[in-house]
Structure formats: structure tokens, C-alpha cells
PDB file of C-alpha atoms in Angstrom:
ATOM      1  CA  MET A   1      16.027  19.908 -15.830  1.00 52.00           C
ATOM      2  CA  ALA A   2      16.180  19.196 -11.956  1.00 55.00           C
ATOM      3  CA  SER A   3      12.332  19.492 -11.679  1.00 79.00           C
ATOM      4  CA  CYS A   4      11.942  17.271 -14.788  1.00 82.00           C
ATOM      5  CA  SER A   5      14.114  14.593 -13.183  1.00 88.00           C
ATOM      6  CA  VAL A   6      11.899  14.698 -10.043  1.00 92.00           C
ATOM      7  CA  ARG A   7       8.787  14.436 -12.065  1.00 92.00           C
ATOM      8  CA  ARG A   8      10.061  11.377 -13.887  1.00 95.00           C
ATOM      9  CA  TRP A   9      11.146   9.599 -10.781  1.00 95.00           C
ATOM     10  CA  ARG A  10       7.789  10.522  -9.144  1.00 96.00           C
ATOM     11  CA  GLN A  11       5.936   9.165 -12.137  1.00 96.00           C
ATOM     12  CA  LEU A  12       8.052   5.861 -11.858  1.00 97.00           C
ATOM     13  CA  ALA A  13       7.062   5.605  -8.178  1.00 97.00           C
ATOM     14  CA  LEU A  14       3.382   6.295  -9.057  1.00 96.00           C
ATOM     15  CA  TRP A  15       3.492   3.605 -11.817  1.00 97.00           C
ATOM     16  CA  LEU A  16       4.986   1.062  -9.126  1.00 97.00           C
ATOM     17  CA  HIS A  17       2.175   1.980  -7.047  1.00 97.00           C
ATOM     18  CA  VAL A  18      -0.561   1.451  -9.613  1.00 97.00           C
ATOM     19  CA  THR A  19       0.983  -2.028 -10.860  1.00 97.00           C
ATOM     20  CA  THR A  20       1.528  -3.408  -7.410  1.00 97.00           C
ATOM     21  CA  SER A  21      -1.884  -2.443  -6.452  1.00 97.00           C
ATOM     22  CA  VAL A  22      -3.438  -4.169  -9.525  1.00 97.00           C
ATOM     23  CA  ALA A  23      -1.223  -7.292  -8.663  1.00 97.00           C
ATOM     24  CA  TRP A  24      -2.422  -7.325  -5.154  1.00 97.00           C
ATOM     25  CA  MET A  25      -6.048  -7.224  -6.278  1.00 97.00           C
ATOM     26  CA  ALA A  26      -5.231  -9.864  -8.838  1.00 97.00           C
ATOM     27  CA  GLN A  27      -3.825 -12.178  -6.392  1.00 96.00           C
ATOM     28  CA  ALA A  28      -6.734 -11.690  -3.910  1.00 95.00           C
ATOM     29  CA  LEU A  29      -9.106 -12.609  -6.722  1.00 96.00           C
ATOM     30  CA  ALA A  30      -6.925 -15.877  -7.493  1.00 96.00           C
ATOM     31  CA  ILE A  31      -7.117 -16.880  -3.731  1.00 95.00           C
ATOM     32  CA  PHE A  32     -10.882 -16.406  -3.958  1.00 95.00           C
ATOM     33  CA  VAL A  33     -11.136 -18.613  -6.847  1.00 95.00           C
ATOM     34  CA  LEU A  34      -8.931 -21.359  -5.370  1.00 94.00           C
ATOM     35  CA  LEU A  35     -10.850 -21.278  -2.067  1.00 92.00           C
ATOM     36  CA  THR A  36     -14.252 -21.329  -3.762  1.00 93.00           C
ATOM     37  CA  THR A  37     -12.796 -24.411  -5.768  1.00 92.00           C
ATOM     38  CA  SER A  38     -11.730 -26.111  -2.615  1.00 89.00           C
ATOM     39  CA  LEU A  39     -15.257 -25.640  -1.264  1.00 88.00           C
ATOM     40  CA  THR A  40     -17.182 -26.664  -4.186  1.00 89.00           C
ATOM     41  CA  THR A  41     -15.176 -29.682  -5.503  1.00 88.00           C
ATOM     42  CA  ASP A  42     -16.021 -33.381  -4.462  1.00 86.00           C
ATOM     43  CA  SER A  43     -12.339 -34.249  -4.760  1.00 88.00           C
ATOM     44  CA  GLN A  44     -10.265 -34.115  -1.520  1.00 86.00           C
ATOM     45  CA  ALA A  45      -7.074 -33.967  -3.645  1.00 88.00           C
ATOM     46  CA  VAL A  46      -8.429 -31.039  -5.698  1.00 90.00           C
ATOM     47  CA  ALA A  47      -9.381 -29.261  -2.270  1.00 88.00           C
ATOM     48  CA  VAL A  48      -5.955 -29.837  -0.814  1.00 88.00           C
ATOM     49  CA  SER A  49      -4.133 -28.517  -3.929  1.00 91.00           C
ATOM     50  CA  ALA A  50      -6.339 -25.538  -4.135  1.00 91.00           C
ATOM     51  CA  THR A  51      -5.921 -24.352  -0.378  1.00 90.00           C
ATOM     52  CA  SER A  52      -2.178 -25.275  -0.712  1.00 90.00           C
ATOM     53  CA  MET A  53      -1.854 -23.052  -3.720  1.00 92.00           C
ATOM     54  CA  ALA A  54      -3.760 -20.204  -2.112  1.00 93.00           C
ATOM     55  CA  GLN A  55      -1.397 -20.303   0.713  1.00 90.00           C
ATOM     56  CA  VAL A  56       1.634 -20.066  -1.679  1.00 91.00           C
ATOM     57  CA  LEU A  57       0.156 -17.301  -3.543  1.00 93.00           C
ATOM     58  CA  ASP A  58      -0.499 -15.286  -0.281  1.00 93.00           C
ATOM     59  CA  GLY A  59       3.161 -15.774   0.967  1.00 90.00           C
ATOM     60  CA  ARG A  60       5.081 -15.436  -2.396  1.00 92.00           C
ATOM     61  CA  LEU A  61       2.948 -12.915  -4.403  1.00 93.00           C
ATOM     62  CA  LEU A  62      -0.062 -11.240  -2.581  1.00 94.00           C
ATOM     63  CA  ALA A  63       1.880 -10.228   0.586  1.00 94.00           C
ATOM     64  CA  PRO A  64       4.961  -8.784  -1.294  1.00 95.00           C
ATOM     65  CA  MET A  65       2.681  -6.909  -3.490  1.00 96.00           C
ATOM     66  CA  ALA A  66       0.545  -5.620  -0.665  1.00 96.00           C
ATOM     67  CA  ASN A  67       3.623  -4.309   1.185  1.00 96.00           C
ATOM     68  CA  ALA A  68       4.938  -2.701  -2.094  1.00 97.00           C
ATOM     69  CA  SER A  69       1.641  -1.114  -2.848  1.00 97.00           C
ATOM     70  CA  ALA A  70       1.165   0.219   0.588  1.00 97.00           C
ATOM     71  CA  PHE A  71       4.730   1.589   1.006  1.00 97.00           C
ATOM     72  CA  THR A  72       4.624   3.361  -2.469  1.00 97.00           C
ATOM     73  CA  GLY A  73       1.326   4.690  -1.388  1.00 97.00           C
ATOM     74  CA  PHE A  74       2.659   5.974   1.804  1.00 97.00           C
ATOM     75  CA  MET A  75       5.730   7.459   0.148  1.00 97.00           C
ATOM     76  CA  LEU A  76       3.800   9.350  -2.446  1.00 96.00           C
ATOM     77  CA  ALA A  77       1.492  10.869   0.249  1.00 95.00           C
ATOM     78  CA  ALA A  78       4.389  11.848   2.527  1.00 94.00           C
ATOM     79  CA  ALA A  79       6.669  13.106  -0.285  1.00 94.00           C
ATOM     80  CA  THR A  80       4.025  15.339  -2.012  1.00 92.00           C
ATOM     81  CA  GLY A  81       1.537  18.043  -0.978  1.00 89.00           C
ATOM     82  CA  TRP A  82      -1.186  15.372  -0.609  1.00 91.00           C
ATOM     83  CA  GLY A  83      -0.330  14.351   2.803  1.00 91.00           C
ATOM     84  CA  PHE A  84      -1.951  11.634   4.866  1.00 93.00           C
ATOM     85  CA  PHE A  85      -4.773  13.622   6.520  1.00 92.00           C
ATOM     86  CA  ARG A  86      -5.348  16.716   4.510  1.00 92.00           C
ATOM     87  CA  TYR A  87      -7.714  15.146   1.841  1.00 93.00           C
ATOM     88  CA  ARG A  88     -10.633  12.955   2.984  1.00 95.00           C
ATOM     89  CA  TRP A  89     -10.072  10.732  -0.037  1.00 95.00           C
ATOM     90  CA  VAL A  90      -6.424  10.151   0.934  1.00 95.00           C
ATOM     91  CA  LEU A  91      -7.330   9.523   4.472  1.00 96.00           C
ATOM     92  CA  VAL A  92      -9.864   6.928   3.407  1.00 96.00           C
ATOM     93  CA  LYS A  93      -7.344   5.150   1.260  1.00 96.00           C
ATOM     94  CA  PHE A  94      -4.768   5.216   4.251  1.00 96.00           C
ATOM     95  CA  VAL A  95      -7.304   3.615   6.899  1.00 96.00           C
ATOM     96  CA  ILE A  96      -8.424   0.984   4.243  1.00 96.00           C
ATOM     97  CA  THR A  97      -4.836   0.071   3.514  1.00 96.00           C
ATOM     98  CA  LEU A  98      -3.779  -0.136   7.058  1.00 95.00           C
ATOM     99  CA  THR A  99      -6.814  -2.290   7.880  1.00 95.00           C
ATOM    100  CA  GLN A 100      -6.050  -4.507   4.950  1.00 94.00           C
ATOM    101  CA  LEU A 101      -2.489  -4.950   5.886  1.00 92.00           C
ATOM    102  CA  HIS A 102      -3.447  -5.823   9.472  1.00 90.00           C
ATOM    103  CA  LEU A 103      -6.118  -8.363   8.417  1.00 89.00           C
ATOM    104  CA  GLY A 104      -3.616  -9.917   5.854  1.00 86.00           C
ATOM    105  CA  ILE A 105      -0.701 -10.254   8.108  1.00 83.00           C
ATOM    106  CA  PHE A 106      -2.395 -11.215  11.214  1.00 82.00           C
ATOM    107  CA  VAL A 107      -5.515 -13.001   9.972  1.00 84.00           C
ATOM    108  CA  LEU A 108      -5.453 -14.126   6.251  1.00 84.00           C
ATOM    109  CA  SER A 109      -1.944 -15.913   6.396  1.00 82.00           C
ATOM    110  CA  SER A 110      -2.463 -18.114   9.501  1.00 81.00           C
ATOM    111  CA  ALA A 111      -6.178 -18.791   8.415  1.00 85.00           C
ATOM    112  CA  LEU A 112      -4.819 -20.018   5.120  1.00 86.00           C
ATOM    113  CA  ALA A 113      -2.568 -22.386   6.914  1.00 81.00           C
ATOM    114  CA  ASP A 114      -5.370 -23.726   9.054  1.00 81.00           C
ATOM    115  CA  SER A 115      -7.688 -24.057   5.970  1.00 81.00           C
ATOM    116  CA  ALA A 116      -4.888 -26.184   4.172  1.00 77.00           C
ATOM    117  CA  THR A 117      -4.736 -28.544   7.274  1.00 78.00           C
ATOM    118  CA  ALA A 118      -8.514 -28.736   7.479  1.00 77.00           C
ATOM    119  CA  ALA A 119      -8.733 -29.689   3.772  1.00 75.00           C
ATOM    120  CA  ALA A 120      -6.042 -32.547   4.114  1.00 74.00           C
ATOM    121  CA  THR A 121      -8.443 -33.898   6.777  1.00 76.00           C
ATOM    122  CA  GLY A 122     -11.594 -33.654   4.640  1.00 70.00           C
ATOM    123  CA  THR A 123     -13.122 -30.670   6.378  1.00 71.00           C
ATOM    124  CA  ARG A 124     -13.788 -27.112   5.200  1.00 67.00           C
ATOM    125  CA  GLY A 125     -12.162 -25.399   8.176  1.00 69.00           C
ATOM    126  CA  PRO A 126     -12.105 -21.432   7.654  1.00 74.00           C
ATOM    127  CA  ALA A 127     -12.271 -21.664   3.955  1.00 76.00           C
ATOM    128  CA  VAL A 128     -15.622 -20.034   3.734  1.00 83.00           C
ATOM    129  CA  PRO A 129     -14.864 -16.873   5.558  1.00 87.00           C
ATOM    130  CA  LEU A 130     -11.508 -16.743   3.951  1.00 89.00           C
ATOM    131  CA  ALA A 131     -13.107 -16.980   0.457  1.00 90.00           C
ATOM    132  CA  VAL A 132     -15.507 -13.948   1.497  1.00 91.00           C
ATOM    133  CA  GLY A 133     -12.552 -12.055   2.958  1.00 91.00           C
ATOM    134  CA  SER A 134     -10.336 -12.259  -0.125  1.00 93.00           C
ATOM    135  CA  ALA A 135     -13.317 -11.115  -2.271  1.00 94.00           C
ATOM    136  CA  LEU A 136     -13.870  -8.230   0.022  1.00 94.00           C
ATOM    137  CA  MET A 137     -10.067  -7.437  -0.091  1.00 95.00           C
ATOM    138  CA  ALA A 138     -10.278  -7.219  -3.870  1.00 96.00           C
ATOM    139  CA  GLY A 139     -13.322  -5.042  -3.786  1.00 96.00           C
ATOM    140  CA  ALA A 140     -11.502  -2.747  -1.432  1.00 96.00           C
ATOM    141  CA  ILE A 141      -8.655  -2.154  -3.772  1.00 97.00           C
ATOM    142  CA  ALA A 142     -10.993  -1.633  -6.577  1.00 97.00           C
ATOM    143  CA  PHE A 143     -12.731   1.072  -4.249  1.00 97.00           C
ATOM    144  CA  GLN A 144      -9.390   2.669  -3.657  1.00 96.00           C
ATOM    145  CA  ALA A 145      -8.686   2.705  -7.464  1.00 96.00           C
ATOM    146  CA  TRP A 146     -11.947   4.694  -7.917  1.00 96.00           C
ATOM    147  CA  VAL A 147     -11.241   7.146  -5.090  1.00 96.00           C
ATOM    148  CA  SER A 148      -7.883   7.794  -6.571  1.00 95.00           C
ATOM    149  CA  VAL A 149      -9.395   8.773  -9.917  1.00 94.00           C
ATOM    150  CA  ALA A 150     -12.375  10.477  -8.639  1.00 95.00           C
ATOM    151  CA  LYS A 151     -10.776  12.229  -5.580  1.00 93.00           C
ATOM    152  CA  PRO A 152     -14.237  12.789  -3.913  1.00 93.00           C
ATOM    153  CA  TRP A 153     -15.011  14.764  -0.807  1.00 89.00           C
ATOM    154  CA  SER A 154     -13.539  17.807   0.555  1.00 87.00           C
ATOM    155  CA  THR A 155     -10.485  18.550   2.724  1.00 90.00           C
ATOM    156  CA  THR A 156     -10.188  17.711   6.357  1.00 90.00           C
ATOM    157  CA  ARG A 157      -9.704  20.092   9.224  1.00 89.00           C
ATOM    158  CA  TRP A 158      -5.949  19.251   9.190  1.00 85.00           C
ATOM    159  CA  MET A 159      -5.445  21.256   5.870  1.00 86.00           C
ATOM    160  CA  PRO A 160      -3.747  24.629   6.692  1.00 80.00           C
ATOM    161  CA  GLU A 161      -5.836  27.530   6.042  1.00 72.00           C
ATOM    162  CA  ASP A 162      -2.954  28.893   4.237  1.00 61.00           C
ATOM    163  CA  ARG A 163      -2.238  26.539   1.453  1.00 61.00           C
ATOM    164  CA  ARG A 164       1.175  27.899   1.076  1.00 56.00           C
ATOM    165  CA  GLN A 165       2.009  26.207   4.379  1.00 56.00           C
ATOM    166  CA  VAL A 166       1.550  22.773   2.634  1.00 63.00           C
ATOM    167  CA  ALA A 167       4.908  21.014   1.830  1.00 62.00           C
ATOM    168  CA  GLY A 168       5.784  20.664  -1.834  1.00 74.00           C
ATOM    169  CA  THR A 169       7.284  17.870  -3.592  1.00 86.00           C
ATOM    170  CA  ALA A 170      10.213  16.109  -2.067  1.00 91.00           C
ATOM    171  CA  PRO A 171      13.657  15.966  -3.499  1.00 93.00           C
ATOM    172  CA  ARG A 172      14.609  13.560  -6.216  1.00 94.00           C
ATOM    173  CA  TRP A 173      16.496  11.086  -4.009  1.00 96.00           C
ATOM    174  CA  VAL A 174      13.160  10.395  -2.102  1.00 96.00           C
ATOM    175  CA  PHE A 175      11.538   8.915  -5.120  1.00 97.00           C
ATOM    176  CA  VAL A 176      14.704   7.332  -6.172  1.00 97.00           C
ATOM    177  CA  ALA A 177      14.997   5.527  -2.808  1.00 97.00           C
ATOM    178  CA  THR A 178      11.213   4.591  -3.075  1.00 97.00           C
ATOM    179  CA  VAL A 179      11.830   2.849  -6.462  1.00 97.00           C
ATOM    180  CA  VAL A 180      14.954   1.106  -5.224  1.00 97.00           C
ATOM    181  CA  GLY A 181      13.445   0.152  -1.976  1.00 97.00           C
ATOM    182  CA  VAL A 182      10.466  -1.638  -3.794  1.00 97.00           C
ATOM    183  CA  ALA A 183      12.870  -3.425  -6.121  1.00 96.00           C
ATOM    184  CA  ALA A 184      15.144  -4.546  -3.339  1.00 97.00           C
ATOM    185  CA  ASP A 185      12.276  -5.873  -0.974  1.00 96.00           C
ATOM    186  CA  LEU A 186      10.698  -7.626  -3.797  1.00 96.00           C
ATOM    187  CA  THR A 187      13.976  -9.305  -4.774  1.00 96.00           C
ATOM    188  CA  ILE A 188      14.440 -10.461  -1.004  1.00 95.00           C
ATOM    189  CA  ALA A 189      10.840 -11.730  -0.754  1.00 94.00           C
ATOM    190  CA  GLY A 190      11.530 -13.653  -3.933  1.00 93.00           C
ATOM    191  CA  LEU A 191      14.810 -15.274  -2.361  1.00 93.00           C
ATOM    192  CA  LEU A 192      13.232 -15.836   1.183  1.00 91.00           C
ATOM    193  CA  GLY A 193       9.782 -16.935  -0.125  1.00 87.00           C
ATOM    194  CA  HIS A 194       8.069 -14.503   2.193  1.00 87.00           C
ATOM    195  CA  PRO A 195       7.906 -10.637   2.504  1.00 90.00           C
ATOM    196  CA  ALA A 196      10.480  -8.995   4.533  1.00 90.00           C
ATOM    197  CA  PRO A 197       9.954  -5.090   3.866  1.00 93.00           C
ATOM    198  CA  LEU A 198      12.748  -3.925   5.973  1.00 94.00           C
ATOM    199  CA  ILE A 199      14.165  -1.741   3.481  1.00 96.00           C
ATOM    200  CA  SER A 200      10.962   0.096   2.725  1.00 96.00           C
ATOM    201  CA  LEU A 201      10.160   0.524   6.216  1.00 96.00           C
ATOM    202  CA  ALA A 202      13.572   2.251   6.797  1.00 97.00           C
ATOM    203  CA  ILE A 203      13.110   4.605   3.834  1.00 97.00           C
ATOM    204  CA  LEU A 204       9.565   5.518   4.935  1.00 96.00           C
ATOM    205  CA  GLY A 205      10.753   6.137   8.549  1.00 96.00           C
ATOM    206  CA  THR A 206      13.849   8.136   7.613  1.00 96.00           C
ATOM    207  CA  TRP A 207      11.748  10.437   5.209  1.00 95.00           C
ATOM    208  CA  LEU A 208       9.073  10.967   7.882  1.00 94.00           C
ATOM    209  CA  VAL A 209      11.727  11.984  10.278  1.00 94.00           C
ATOM    210  CA  LEU A 210      13.542  14.291   7.985  1.00 93.00           C
ATOM    211  CA  ARG A 211      10.355  15.843   6.735  1.00 88.00           C
ATOM    212  CA  ARG A 212       9.265  16.765  10.142  1.00 86.00           C
ATOM    213  CA  ARG A 213      12.599  18.249  10.948  1.00 86.00           C
ATOM    214  CA  GLN A 214      12.491  20.381   7.829  1.00 80.00           C
ATOM    215  CA  SER A 215       8.999  21.384   8.683  1.00 72.00           C
ATOM    216  CA  HIS A 216       9.938  22.556  12.124  1.00 68.00           C
ATOM    217  CA  THR A 217      13.056  24.343  10.699  1.00 68.00           C
ATOM    218  CA  SER A 218      11.174  26.252   8.169  1.00 59.00           C
ATOM    219  CA  GLY A 219       8.383  27.166  10.546  1.00 57.00           C
ATOM    220  CA  HIS A 220      10.774  28.552  12.983  1.00 53.00           C
ATOM    221  CA  ALA A 221      12.357  30.495  10.160  1.00 52.00           C
ATOM    222  CA  GLY A 222       8.866  32.024   9.377  1.00 50.00           C
ATOM    223  CA  GLY A 223       8.768  30.674   5.937  1.00 47.00           C
ATOM    224  CA  SER A 224       6.896  28.170   3.959  1.00 45.00           C
ATOM    225  CA  PRO A 225       8.001  24.534   4.701  1.00 45.00           C
ATOM    226  CA  ALA A 226       8.157  23.582   0.815  1.00 44.00           C
ATOM    227  CA  LEU A 227      10.500  20.932  -0.051  1.00 44.00           C
ATOM    228  CA  ARG A 228      10.925  21.555  -3.677  1.00 38.00           C
TER     229      ARG A 228
END
């Protein structure tokens, strides 16, 4: 019964990861459409409206969905035997996600504000590279979806030679916390109008610390660090 409950909560966390990833890609495509509209229209009012709406979508939908997708993906890797570095396809997804988060937080958001200001003055500003970047973002998410299904490539050098040393599935509370954390942070983002994934970060950090301590304890005891 306990293992069945763990499986159900794990499946719910996986469902959240898939749906938020699809939402992330959908918003990236929507921003691409809005930015290309601002570039091709002859109406300054339409250009201003399109870039302003792209900025709203980025702050209220794309960023919260991106944070939720990344958090659930990281938790599924940390709370199961997949890990972050044992399989090449997981490592590729991990690197792509970190890159997208960095570009989205430090490049896309501020550039969208500059683009909206430029559109109000009748110039294009950074709309062209932003449109290309949003299309590439959607394409990268689609590629990650294929990687998740196909699971190509072999294991990395960080995979233990004895597979029994690989940690098993985490306790149920980890997946419950993952689901609750996503719901809480999305609610906070909706109320604030911008993402604030503090709860998700706290949950991820707590589990990584606990997992490391349990792994060291099991290693010193000479047994398998399974967390089932």
C-alpha cells in the first residue's frame, strides 16, 4: 500500500512536470507570435500592444511555468534513481534547463521591457533577437520532450559500476512536498504578478541535503543507499 501511494504521488509530480513544460513551450510560442506581429505590422498601436502583451505573458505565465517545470524536473531527478549526472539524456536536459532559466531571467525579461519601450517610440529595439530567442526556447523544450521519450545515449562516468549503489525512489513526503510546493508557488506568482519560487527552492535544497546525508550514512554502514 505504501509503495502504491508513493507511485501515485510520483506520477502526480511527473504530470505536473509535463503540463508545466507544455505551458512553458506554449507561452514561448505565444511571445514569438506577438513579437513577430510587432515587427510586421504597420500600426504603432498594434506594435505597442503586442510587445506589452508579450511582457505580461512573460512575467505572469511563462516565468512561473518555467520555474515549476524546472523544479519538478529537478525533484524527479533528485528523488529517483535517474539522478542528475548518471544518464547522458538527463544531463543534457539539466544543462538545457539551467541555460534557459538563466537566459529567461537575466536576458529575456529585461529585453522585453526594452522592446516595449522601443515600440512606444516607433523603433524595433531588441524585438528581432527576442523573437528568434523565444522560438529557440520553444524548440529546446520540444527537443527535451523527445529526449525524455527516447532516452538516447549511454550512461556517464558518474554511474556507479555496481548499480545497487544507486539510490532508489524517495519517500512519499518528497513527492507530496513537490506537488504542494508547485501549487503554492504558482498561487503566490498569481497574487504577486511575478514568479517567486521560494518554497520550491527550499524544498529542493532540503531534499538535496537530506539525500546527501542519508547517502553518506548508508555508505559508512556498508549498505546500499536506497531510499525506498
